[in-house]
JSON list of C-alpha atoms in Angstrom, two decimals:
[
{"chain": "T", "resi": 1068, "resn": "MET", "atom": "CA", "xyz": [-3.84, 2.07, -40.55]},
{"chain": "T", "resi": 1069, "resn": "ILE", "atom": "CA", "xyz": [-4.06, 0.95, -36.93]},
{"chain": "T", "resi": 1070, "resn": "GLN", "atom": "CA", "xyz": [-5.66, 3.46, -34.57]},
{"chain": "T", "resi": 1071, "resn": "LEU", "atom": "CA", "xyz": [-5.00, 3.51, -30.84]},
{"chain": "T", "resi": 1072, "resn": "HIS", "atom": "CA", "xyz": [-7.49, 5.39, -28.71]},
{"chain": "T", "resi": 1073, "resn": "TYR", "atom": "CA", "xyz": [-5.43, 6.52, -25.74]},
{"chain": "T", "resi": 1074, "resn": "ALA", "atom": "CA", "xyz": [-4.84, 8.99, -22.94]},
{"chain": "T", "resi": 1075, "resn": "PRO", "atom": "CA", "xyz": [-1.35, 9.78, -21.59]},
{"chain": "T", "resi": 1076, "resn": "SER", "atom": "CA", "xyz": [-0.04, 7.74, -18.67]},
{"chain": "T", "resi": 1077, "resn": "THR", "atom": "CA", "xyz": [-2.96, 5.30, -18.63]},
{"chain": "T", "resi": 1078, "resn": "ALA", "atom": "CA", "xyz": [-3.10, 1.61, -19.53]},
{"chain": "T", "resi": 1079, "resn": "SER", "atom": "CA", "xyz": [-3.04, 2.66, -23.19]},
{"chain": "T", "resi": 1080, "resn": "MET", "atom": "CA", "xyz": [0.69, 3.30, -22.73]},
{"chain": "T", "resi": 1081, "resn": "ILE", "atom": "CA", "xyz": [1.17, -0.48, -22.86]},
{"chain": "T", "resi": 1082, "resn": "PRO", "atom": "CA", "xyz": [-0.04, -0.99, -26.47]},
{"chain": "T", "resi": 1083, "resn": "HIS", "atom": "CA", "xyz": [1.50, 2.38, -27.37]},
{"chain": "T", "resi": 1084, "resn": "ILE", "atom": "CA", "xyz": [4.95, 1.07, -26.39]},
{"chain": "T", "resi": 1085, "resn": "LEU", "atom": "CA", "xyz": [4.23, -2.24, -28.10]},
{"chain": "T", "resi": 1086, "resn": "LEU", "atom": "CA", "xyz": [3.32, -0.53, -31.37]},
{"chain": "T", "resi": 1087, "resn": "GLU", "atom": "CA", "xyz": [6.54, 1.49, -31.22]},
{"chain": "T", "resi": 1088, "resn": "GLU", "atom": "CA", "xyz": [8.57, -1.65, -30.50]},
{"chain": "T", "resi": 1089, "resn": "LEU", "atom": "CA", "xyz": [6.98, -3.40, -33.47]},
{"chain": "T", "resi": 1090, "resn": "GLY", "atom": "CA", "xyz": [7.64, -0.45, -35.77]},
{"chain": "T", "resi": 1091, "resn": "LEU", "atom": "CA", "xyz": [4.08, -0.48, -37.09]},
{"chain": "T", "resi": 1092, "resn": "PRO", "atom": "CA", "xyz": [2.44, 2.60, -38.61]},
{"chain": "T", "resi": 1093, "resn": "PHE", "atom": "CA", "xyz": [-0.37, 3.76, -36.35]},
{"chain": "T", "resi": 1094, "resn": "GLU", "atom": "CA", "xyz": [-2.44, 6.79, -35.46]},
{"chain": "T", "resi": 1095, "resn": "LEU", "atom": "CA", "xyz": [-2.91, 8.01, -31.91]},
{"chain": "T", "resi": 1096, "resn": "ILE", "atom": "CA", "xyz": [-6.40, 9.26, -31.11]},
{"chain": "T", "resi": 1097, "resn": "THR", "atom": "CA", "xyz": [-6.58, 11.15, -27.84]},
{"chain": "T", "resi": 1098, "resn": "VAL", "atom": "CA", "xyz": [-9.55, 10.41, -25.62]},
{"chain": "T", "resi": 1099, "resn": "ASP", "atom": "CA", "xyz": [-10.65, 13.22, -23.30]},
{"chain": "T", "resi": 1100, "resn": "LYS", "atom": "CA", "xyz": [-11.31, 10.93, -20.34]},
{"chain": "T", "resi": 1101, "resn": "ASP", "atom": "CA", "xyz": [-11.70, 13.83, -17.89]},
{"chain": "T", "resi": 1102, "resn": "GLY", "atom": "CA", "xyz": [-14.10, 15.64, -20.21]},
{"chain": "T", "resi": 1103, "resn": "GLY", "atom": "CA", "xyz": [-16.68, 12.87, -20.35]},
{"chain": "T", "resi": 1104, "resn": "GLU", "atom": "CA", "xyz": [-15.69, 11.33, -23.69]},
{"chain": "T", "resi": 1105, "resn": "LEU", "atom": "CA", "xyz": [-15.50, 7.84, -22.18]},
{"chain": "T", "resi": 1106, "resn": "ASP", "atom": "CA", "xyz": [-19.24, 8.00, -21.59]},
{"chain": "T", "resi": 1107, "resn": "SER", "atom": "CA", "xyz": [-20.11, 9.37, -25.02]},
{"chain": "T", "resi": 1108, "resn": "PRO", "atom": "CA", "xyz": [-22.27, 7.18, -27.30]},
{"chain": "T", "resi": 1109, "resn": "ALA", "atom": "CA", "xyz": [-19.52, 7.19, -29.95]},
{"chain": "T", "resi": 1110, "resn": "TYR", "atom": "CA", "xyz": [-16.89, 5.89, -27.54]},
{"chain": "T", "resi": 1111, "resn": "ARG", "atom": "CA", "xyz": [-19.25, 3.39, -25.94]},
{"chain": "T", "resi": 1112, "resn": "GLN", "atom": "CA", "xyz": [-19.74, 1.90, -29.38]},
{"chain": "T", "resi": 1113, "resn": "LEU", "atom": "CA", "xyz": [-16.02, 1.16, -29.43]},
{"chain": "T", "resi": 1114, "resn": "ASN", "atom": "CA", "xyz": [-15.86, -0.04, -25.82]},
{"chain": "T", "resi": 1115, "resn": "PRO", "atom": "CA", "xyz": [-19.13, -0.53, -23.95]},
{"chain": "T", "resi": 1116, "resn": "ASN", "atom": "CA", "xyz": [-17.19, -0.49, -20.67]},
{"chain": "T", "resi": 1117, "resn": "GLY", "atom": "CA", "xyz": [-16.04, 3.09, -21.27]},
{"chain": "T", "resi": 1118, "resn": "LEU", "atom": "CA", "xyz": [-12.38, 2.31, -20.66]},
{"chain": "T", "resi": 1119, "resn": "ILE", "atom": "CA", "xyz": [-9.03, 2.99, -22.35]},
{"chain": "T", "resi": 1120, "resn": "PRO", "atom": "CA", "xyz": [-7.45, 1.67, -24.57]},
{"chain": "T", "resi": 1121, "resn": "VAL", "atom": "CA", "xyz": [-9.22, 0.67, -27.76]},
{"chain": "T", "resi": 1122, "resn": "LEU", "atom": "CA", "xyz": [-7.36, -0.58, -30.82]},
{"chain": "T", "resi": 1123, "resn": "VAL", "atom": "CA", "xyz": [-8.94, -0.35, -34.26]},
{"chain": "T", "resi": 1124, "resn": "ASP", "atom": "CA", "xyz": [-7.20, -2.54, -36.83]},
{"chain": "T", "resi": 1125, "resn": "GLY", "atom": "CA", "xyz": [-9.18, -2.46, -40.06]},
{"chain": "T", "resi": 1126, "resn": "ASP", "atom": "CA", "xyz": [-12.58, -3.96, -39.28]},
{"chain": "T", "resi": 1127, "resn": "LEU", "atom": "CA", "xyz": [-11.37, -5.23, -35.93]},
{"chain": "T", "resi": 1128, "resn": "VAL", "atom": "CA", "xyz": [-12.26, -3.18, -32.86]},
{"chain": "T", "resi": 1129, "resn": "LEU", "atom": "CA", "xyz": [-10.52, -4.52, -29.79]},
{"chain": "T", "resi": 1130, "resn": "TYR", "atom": "CA", "xyz": [-10.50, -3.51, -26.16]},
{"chain": "T", "resi": 1131, "resn": "GLU", "atom": "CA", "xyz": [-8.87, -5.03, -23.03]},
{"chain": "T", "resi": 1132, "resn": "THR", "atom": "CA", "xyz": [-5.16, -4.33, -22.87]},
{"chain": "T", "resi": 1133, "resn": "ALA", "atom": "CA", "xyz": [-4.05, -7.95, -22.60]},
{"chain": "T", "resi": 1134, "resn": "ALA", "atom": "CA", "xyz": [-6.11, -8.92, -25.64]},
{"chain": "T", "resi": 1135, "resn": "ILE", "atom": "CA", "xyz": [-4.63, -6.05, -27.66]},
{"chain": "T", "resi": 1136, "resn": "CYS", "atom": "CA", "xyz": [-1.13, -7.15, -26.67]},
{"chain": "T", "resi": 1137, "resn": "LEU", "atom": "CA", "xyz": [-1.74, -10.74, -27.73]},
{"chain": "T", "resi": 1138, "resn": "HIS", "atom": "CA", "xyz": [-3.29, -9.65, -31.03]},
{"chain": "T", "resi": 1139, "resn": "LEU", "atom": "CA", "xyz": [-0.34, -7.44, -31.92]},
{"chain": "T", "resi": 1140, "resn": "THR", "atom": "CA", "xyz": [2.34, -9.93, -30.90]},
{"chain": "T", "resi": 1141, "resn": "ASP", "atom": "CA", "xyz": [0.59, -12.70, -32.84]},
{"chain": "T", "resi": 1142, "resn": "GLN", "atom": "CA", "xyz": [0.22, -10.50, -35.92]},
{"chain": "T", "resi": 1143, "resn": "GLN", "atom": "CA", "xyz": [3.92, -9.62, -35.74]},
{"chain": "T", "resi": 1144, "resn": "ALA", "atom": "CA", "xyz": [5.30, -12.92, -34.47]},
{"chain": "T", "resi": 1145, "resn": "ALA", "atom": "CA", "xyz": [8.63, -12.42, -36.28]},
{"chain": "T", "resi": 1146, "resn": "ALA", "atom": "CA", "xyz": [9.42, -9.53, -33.93]},
{"chain": "T", "resi": 1147, "resn": "GLY", "atom": "CA", "xyz": [9.81, -12.04, -31.12]},
{"chain": "T", "resi": 1148, "resn": "LEU", "atom": "CA", "xyz": [8.03, -10.04, -28.42]},
{"chain": "T", "resi": 1149, "resn": "ALA", "atom": "CA", "xyz": [6.19, -13.16, -27.27]},
{"chain": "T", "resi": 1150, "resn": "PRO", "atom": "CA", "xyz": [7.36, -16.80, -27.24]},
{"chain": "T", "resi": 1151, "resn": "ARG", "atom": "CA", "xyz": [6.17, -19.22, -29.90]},
{"chain": "T", "resi": 1152, "resn": "PRO", "atom": "CA", "xyz": [2.64, -20.61, -29.39]},
{"chain": "T", "resi": 1153, "resn": "GLY", "atom": "CA", "xyz": [2.55, -24.13, -28.02]},
{"chain": "T", "resi": 1154, "resn": "THR", "atom": "CA", "xyz": [5.74, -23.79, -25.99]},
{"chain": "T", "resi": 1155, "resn": "ALA", "atom": "CA", "xyz": [6.17, -23.78, -22.22]},
{"chain": "T", "resi": 1156, "resn": "GLU", "atom": "CA", "xyz": [7.58, -20.27, -22.55]},
{"chain": "T", "resi": 1157, "resn": "ARG", "atom": "CA", "xyz": [4.36, -19.15, -24.22]},
{"chain": "T", "resi": 1158, "resn": "ALA", "atom": "CA", "xyz": [2.36, -20.68, -21.36]},
{"chain": "T", "resi": 1159, "resn": "HIS", "atom": "CA", "xyz": [4.39, -18.63, -18.89]},
{"chain": "T", "resi": 1160, "resn": "CYS", "atom": "CA", "xyz": [3.78, -15.57, -21.05]},
{"chain": "T", "resi": 1161, "resn": "TYR", "atom": "CA", "xyz": [0.01, -16.16, -20.74]},
{"chain": "T", "resi": 1162, "resn": "LYS", "atom": "CA", "xyz": [0.41, -16.64, -16.99]},
{"chain": "T", "resi": 1163, "resn": "TRP", "atom": "CA", "xyz": [2.27, -13.37, -16.47]},
{"chain": "T", "resi": 1164, "resn": "LEU", "atom": "CA", "xyz": [-0.01, -11.44, -18.82]},
{"chain": "T", "resi": 1165, "resn": "SER", "atom": "CA", "xyz": [-3.04, -12.67, -16.89]},
{"chain": "T", "resi": 1166, "resn": "TRP", "atom": "CA", "xyz": [-1.37, -11.92, -13.56]},
{"chain": "T", "resi": 1167, "resn": "LEU", "atom": "CA", "xyz": [-0.45, -8.39, -14.60]},
{"chain": "T", "resi": 1168, "resn": "SER", "atom": "CA", "xyz": [-3.89, -7.54, -15.97]},
{"chain": "T", "resi": 1169, "resn": "THR", "atom": "CA", "xyz": [-6.11, -9.24, -13.38]},
{"chain": "T", "resi": 1170, "resn": "THR", "atom": "CA", "xyz": [-4.03, -9.24, -10.20]},
{"chain": "T", "resi": 1171, "resn": "LEU", "atom": "CA", "xyz": [-1.48, -6.41, -10.07]},
{"chain": "T", "resi": 1172, "resn": "GLN", "atom": "CA", "xyz": [-3.43, -3.96, -12.24]},
{"chain": "T", "resi": 1173, "resn": "THR", "atom": "CA", "xyz": [-6.62, -4.67, -10.31]},
{"chain": "T", "resi": 1174, "resn": "ALA", "atom": "CA", "xyz": [-4.90, -3.91, -7.00]},
{"chain": "T", "resi": 1175, "resn": "LEU", "atom": "CA", "xyz": [-3.58, -0.66, -8.46]},
{"chain": "T", "resi": 1176, "resn": "ILE", "atom": "CA", "xyz": [-7.07, 0.33, -9.61]},
{"chain": "T", "resi": 1177, "resn": "VAL", "atom": "CA", "xyz": [-8.34, -0.13, -6.04]},
{"chain": "T", "resi": 1178, "resn": "TYR", "atom": "CA", "xyz": [-5.50, 2.11, -4.83]},
{"chain": "T", "resi": 1179, "resn": "PHE", "atom": "CA", "xyz": [-6.29, 4.88, -7.31]},
{"chain": "T", "resi": 1180, "resn": "TYR", "atom": "CA", "xyz": [-10.10, 4.69, -6.99]},
{"chain": "T", "resi": 1181, "resn": "PRO", "atom": "CA", "xyz": [-10.77, 3.66, -3.37]},
{"chain": "T", "resi": 1182, "resn": "GLU", "atom": "CA", "xyz": [-14.04, 5.61, -3.37]},
{"chain": "T", "resi": 1183, "resn": "ARG", "atom": "CA", "xyz": [-15.52, 2.83, -5.49]},
{"chain": "T", "resi": 1184, "resn": "TRP", "atom": "CA", "xyz": [-15.25, 0.52, -2.49]},
{"chain": "T", "resi": 1185, "resn": "ALA", "atom": "CA", "xyz": [-15.90, 2.90, 0.41]},
{"chain": "T", "resi": 1186, "resn": "SER", "atom": "CA", "xyz": [-17.89, 6.04, 1.14]},
{"chain": "T", "resi": 1187, "resn": "THR", "atom": "CA", "xyz": [-16.50, 7.77, 4.25]},
{"chain": "T", "resi": 1188, "resn": "PRO", "atom": "CA", "xyz": [-13.11, 9.50, 4.32]},
{"chain": "T", "resi": 1189, "resn": "ALA", "atom": "CA", "xyz": [-11.79, 7.09, 6.95]},
{"chain": "T", "resi": 1190, "resn": "ALA", "atom": "CA", "xyz": [-12.95, 4.03, 5.02]},
{"chain": "T", "resi": 1191, "resn": "ILE", "atom": "CA", "xyz": [-11.54, 5.38, 1.76]},
{"chain": "T", "resi": 1192, "resn": "ALA", "atom": "CA", "xyz": [-8.15, 5.94, 3.40]},
{"chain": "T", "resi": 1193, "resn": "ASP", "atom": "CA", "xyz": [-8.25, 2.42, 4.85]},
{"chain": "T", "resi": 1194, "resn": "VAL", "atom": "CA", "xyz": [-9.07, 0.85, 1.48]},
{"chain": "T", "resi": 1195, "resn": "GLN", "atom": "CA", "xyz": [-6.25, 2.77, -0.20]},
{"chain": "T", "resi": 1196, "resn": "ALA", "atom": "CA", "xyz": [-3.74, 1.78, 2.48]},
{"chain": "T", "resi": 1197, "resn": "HIS", "atom": "CA", "xyz": [-4.67, -1.89, 2.15]},
{"chain": "T", "resi": 1198, "resn": "ALA", "atom": "CA", "xyz": [-4.46, -1.66, -1.65]},
{"chain": "T", "resi": 1199, "resn": "GLN", "atom": "CA", "xyz": [-0.98, -0.13, -1.47]},
{"chain": "T", "resi": 1200, "resn": "ALA", "atom": "CA", "xyz": [0.17, -2.89, 0.87]},
{"chain": "T", "resi": 1201, "resn": "ARG", "atom": "CA", "xyz": [-1.25, -5.47, -1.53]},
{"chain": "T", "resi": 1202, "resn": "VAL", "atom": "CA", "xyz": [0.59, -3.92, -4.49]},
{"chain": "T", "resi": 1203, "resn": "LEU", "atom": "CA", "xyz": [3.88, -3.94, -2.61]},
{"chain": "T", "resi": 1204, "resn": "THR", "atom": "CA", "xyz": [3.40, -7.61, -1.76]},
{"chain": "T", "resi": 1205, "resn": "LEU", "atom": "CA", "xyz": [2.72, -8.41, -5.40]},
{"chain": "T", "resi": 1206, "resn": "LEU", "atom": "CA", "xyz": [5.83, -6.53, -6.46]},
{"chain": "T", "resi": 1207, "resn": "GLU", "atom": "CA", "xyz": [7.82, -8.96, -4.36]},
{"chain": "T", "resi": 1208, "resn": "GLN", "atom": "CA", "xyz": [6.79, -11.62, -6.88]},
{"chain": "T", "resi": 1209, "resn": "LEU", "atom": "CA", "xyz": [8.22, -9.57, -9.74]},
{"chain": "T", "resi": 1210, "resn": "ASP", "atom": "CA", "xyz": [11.40, -8.97, -7.79]},
{"chain": "T", "resi": 1211, "resn": "THR", "atom": "CA", "xyz": [11.76, -12.68, -7.03]},
{"chain": "T", "resi": 1212, "resn": "GLN", "atom": "CA", "xyz": [11.27, -13.53, -10.70]},
{"chain": "T", "resi": 1213, "resn": "LEU", "atom": "CA", "xyz": [13.97, -11.08, -11.74]},
{"chain": "T", "resi": 1214, "resn": "ALA", "atom": "CA", "xyz": [16.33, -12.39, -9.06]},
{"chain": "T", "resi": 1215, "resn": "LYS", "atom": "CA", "xyz": [16.61, -15.80, -10.75]},
{"chain": "T", "resi": 1216, "resn": "PRO", "atom": "CA", "xyz": [19.99, -16.58, -12.38]},
{"chain": "T", "resi": 1217, "resn": "GLY", "atom": "CA", "xyz": [20.20, -15.37, -15.97]},
{"chain": "T", "resi": 1218, "resn": "GLN", "atom": "CA", "xyz": [16.90, -13.51, -15.65]},
{"chain": "T", "resi": 1219, "resn": "ALA", "atom": "CA", "xyz": [17.65, -10.32, -17.55]},
{"chain": "T", "resi": 1220, "resn": "TRP", "atom": "CA", "xyz": [13.96, -9.98, -18.41]},
{"chain": "T", "resi": 1221, "resn": "LEU", "atom": "CA", "xyz": [10.77, -11.31, -16.85]},
{"chain": "T", "resi": 1222, "resn": "LEU", "atom": "CA", "xyz": [10.56, -14.29, -19.22]},
{"chain": "T", "resi": 1223, "resn": "GLY", "atom": "CA", "xyz": [14.28, -15.00, -19.18]},
{"chain": "T", "resi": 1224, "resn": "GLN", "atom": "CA", "xyz": [16.90, -13.84, -21.68]},
{"chain": "T", "resi": 1225, "resn": "ASP", "atom": "CA", "xyz": [14.52, -12.17, -24.11]},
{"chain": "T", "resi": 1226, "resn": "TYR", "atom": "CA", "xyz": [12.72, -8.85, -23.74]},
{"chain": "T", "resi": 1227, "resn": "SER", "atom": "CA", "xyz": [9.00, -9.34, -24.28]},
{"chain": "T", "resi": 1228, "resn": "VAL", "atom": "CA", "xyz": [5.55, -7.80, -24.06]},
{"chain": "T", "resi": 1229, "resn": "ILE", "atom": "CA", "xyz": [5.53, -8.83, -20.39]},
{"chain": "T", "resi": 1230, "resn": "ASP", "atom": "CA", "xyz": [8.38, -6.44, -19.62]},
{"chain": "T", "resi": 1231, "resn": "LEU", "atom": "CA", "xyz": [6.71, -3.42, -21.14]},
{"chain": "T", "resi": 1232, "resn": "TYR", "atom": "CA", "xyz": [3.34, -4.25, -19.52]},
{"chain": "T", "resi": 1233, "resn": "ALA", "atom": "CA", "xyz": [4.95, -4.63, -16.09]},
{"chain": "T", "resi": 1234, "resn": "THR", "atom": "CA", "xyz": [6.97, -1.43, -16.52]},
{"chain": "T", "resi": 1235, "resn": "VAL", "atom": "CA", "xyz": [3.85, 0.67, -17.03]},
{"chain": "T", "resi": 1236, "resn": "LEU", "atom": "CA", "xyz": [2.26, -0.80, -13.89]},
{"chain": "T", "resi": 1237, "resn": "CYS", "atom": "CA", "xyz": [5.47, -0.19, -11.95]},
{"chain": "T", "resi": 1238, "resn": "ARG", "atom": "CA", "xyz": [5.36, 3.42, -13.16]},
{"chain": "T", "resi": 1239, "resn": "TRP", "atom": "CA", "xyz": [2.01, 3.80, -11.41]},
{"chain": "T", "resi": 1240, "resn": "THR", "atom": "CA", "xyz": [3.72, 3.33, -8.03]},
{"chain": "T", "resi": 1241, "resn": "ARG", "atom": "CA", "xyz": [6.10, 6.25, -8.49]},
{"chain": "T", "resi": 1242, "resn": "ASN", "atom": "CA", "xyz": [4.08, 8.50, -6.15]},
{"chain": "T", "resi": 1243, "resn": "PHE", "atom": "CA", "xyz": [3.42, 5.90, -3.46]},
{"chain": "T", "resi": 1244, "resn": "SER", "atom": "CA", "xyz": [4.16, 7.06, 0.05]},
{"chain": "T", "resi": 1245, "resn": "GLY", "atom": "CA", "xyz": [7.13, 5.03, 1.18]},
{"chain": "T", "resi": 1246, "resn": "ARG", "atom": "CA", "xyz": [8.38, 2.18, -1.01]},
{"chain": "T", "resi": 1247, "resn": "LYS", "atom": "CA", "xyz": [7.96, 2.26, -4.78]},
{"chain": "T", "resi": 1248, "resn": "ALA", "atom": "CA", "xyz": [8.59, -0.36, -7.45]},
{"chain": "T", "resi": 1249, "resn": "ARG", "atom": "CA", "xyz": [11.92, 1.20, -8.34]},
{"chain": "T", "resi": 1250, "resn": "ASP", "atom": "CA", "xyz": [13.15, 0.62, -4.78]},
{"chain": "T", "resi": 1251, "resn": "TYR", "atom": "CA", "xyz": [13.17, -3.17, -5.09]},
{"chain": "T", "resi": 1252, "resn": "PRO", "atom": "CA", "xyz": [16.70, -4.54, -5.59]},
{"chain": "T", "resi": 1253, "resn": "HIS", "atom": "CA", "xyz": [16.01, -6.40, -8.84]},
{"chain": "T", "resi": 1254, "resn": "ILE", "atom": "CA", "xyz": [13.08, -4.38, -10.18]},
{"chain": "T", "resi": 1255, "resn": "GLY", "atom": "CA", "xyz": [15.06, -1.13, -10.08]},
{"chain": "T", "resi": 1256, "resn": "PRO", "atom": "CA", "xyz": [17.88, -2.18, -12.45]},
{"chain": "T", "resi": 1257, "resn": "TRP", "atom": "CA", "xyz": [15.42, -4.01, -14.71]},
{"chain": "T", "resi": 1258, "resn": "LEU", "atom": "CA", "xyz": [13.31, -0.85, -15.02]},
{"chain": "T", "resi": 1259, "resn": "GLN", "atom": "CA", "xyz": [16.38, 1.08, -16.11]},
{"chain": "T", "resi": 1260, "resn": "ARG", "atom": "CA", "xyz": [17.02, -1.52, -18.84]},
{"chain": "T", "resi": 1261, "resn": "VAL", "atom": "CA", "xyz": [13.45, -1.13, -20.09]},
{"chain": "T", "resi": 1262, "resn": "LEU", "atom": "CA", "xyz": [13.61, 2.67, -19.96]},
{"chain": "T", "resi": 1263, "resn": "ALA", "atom": "CA", "xyz": [16.80, 2.64, -22.02]},
{"chain": "T", "resi": 1264, "resn": "ARG", "atom": "CA", "xyz": [14.93, 1.19, -24.99]},
{"chain": "T", "resi": 1265, "resn": "PRO", "atom": "CA", "xyz": [14.37, 3.76, -27.76]},
{"chain": "T", "resi": 1266, "resn": "ALA", "atom": "CA", "xyz": [10.73, 2.74, -28.24]},
{"chain": "T", "resi": 1267, "resn": "VAL", "atom": "CA", "xyz": [9.98, 3.37, -24.58]},
{"chain": "T", "resi": 1268, "resn": "GLN", "atom": "CA", "xyz": [11.69, 6.74, -24.67]},
{"chain": "T", "resi": 1269, "resn": "ARG", "atom": "CA", "xyz": [9.72, 7.73, -27.78]},
{"chain": "T", "resi": 1270, "resn": "VAL", "atom": "CA", "xyz": [6.46, 6.94, -26.02]},
{"chain": "T", "resi": 1271, "resn": "MET", "atom": "CA", "xyz": [7.41, 8.93, -22.93]},
{"chain": "T", "resi": 1272, "resn": "ALA", "atom": "CA", "xyz": [8.18, 11.90, -25.18]},
{"chain": "T", "resi": 1273, "resn": "LYS", "atom": "CA", "xyz": [5.04, 11.53, -27.31]},
{"chain": "T", "resi": 1274, "resn": "GLU", "atom": "CA", "xyz": [2.85, 11.34, -24.22]},
{"chain": "T", "resi": 1275, "resn": "GLY", "atom": "CA", "xyz": [4.53, 14.41, -22.75]},
{"chain": "T", "resi": 1276, "resn": "LEU", "atom": "CA", "xyz": [5.63, 12.73, -19.53]},
{"chain": "T", "resi": 1277, "resn": "GLN", "atom": "CA", "xyz": [8.16, 14.23, -17.19]},
{"chain": "T", "resi": 1278, "resn": "GLN", "atom": "CA", "xyz": [10.88, 12.37, -15.34]},
{"chain": "T", "resi": 1279, "resn": "PRO", "atom": "CA", "xyz": [11.08, 10.42, -13.14]},
{"chain": "T", "resi": 1280, "resn": "TRP", "atom": "CA", "xyz": [9.25, 8.06, -15.47]},
{"chain": "T", "resi": 1281, "resn": "VAL", "atom": "CA", "xyz": [9.02, 5.32, -12.85]}
]
C-alpha cells in the first residue's frame, strides 16, 4: 500500500488531496515536524533534506511534491488529472507545476521563514513584507489565467493536479495582512469550486482543519 508521510496543512496536503481524488488506497503516516522527527536518522533516510512530504510506493521512495504529483498522475493516467504526455496541454501542465513549486511556493517559504534570510527584527520584518508583496504579484498571474474565456480551471475546461496544487498554496495566504488569494476576482470563485470537491473536503476533515479553509 502507498504510504504518505505528512503533517497537517503543509505541502503534503497536495499529494493527500491527489490520492483522495484518485481513489487509491493509502496510509497516512504523521510526521512530528515540531518534535524534531524531520531531523531523525530514520526520516533522513527517506528524505535527506528533512522535508515533507515523502511518498513510499512499494520499493519507490519519492520526495519533492511536484515529482510525487507527476508519479501519481502518470500511474493513474485514466483518471485524467493531467493531460496526455506529448501534448501542448501537457507542456503547459509541466510549466504550471514548475511555476507553483519553484516560484510561488518559494516566495511563500520566504514569507513564512524570513529569519533564514535575515537576523535582526527589522530586517526580518522587511524580508517578510517583500515576500508578501511578491506572492501577491504572483497571484495576479493565477487570476489572469483564470480570467480567460472558458477557463473554469487553470488548464482550461478540465480540473487537474494544477488546481489542487495551487489551492493549497492559496490557502497559505489566508492569514496575510491585507489582501489574500481569495480576494482576487477570479481566484475567489475558482477556490470555491475546488473546495466543493468531495476529495478536498475529505482531506480538510482528515487533517482536522478549521474553516475558513482558504
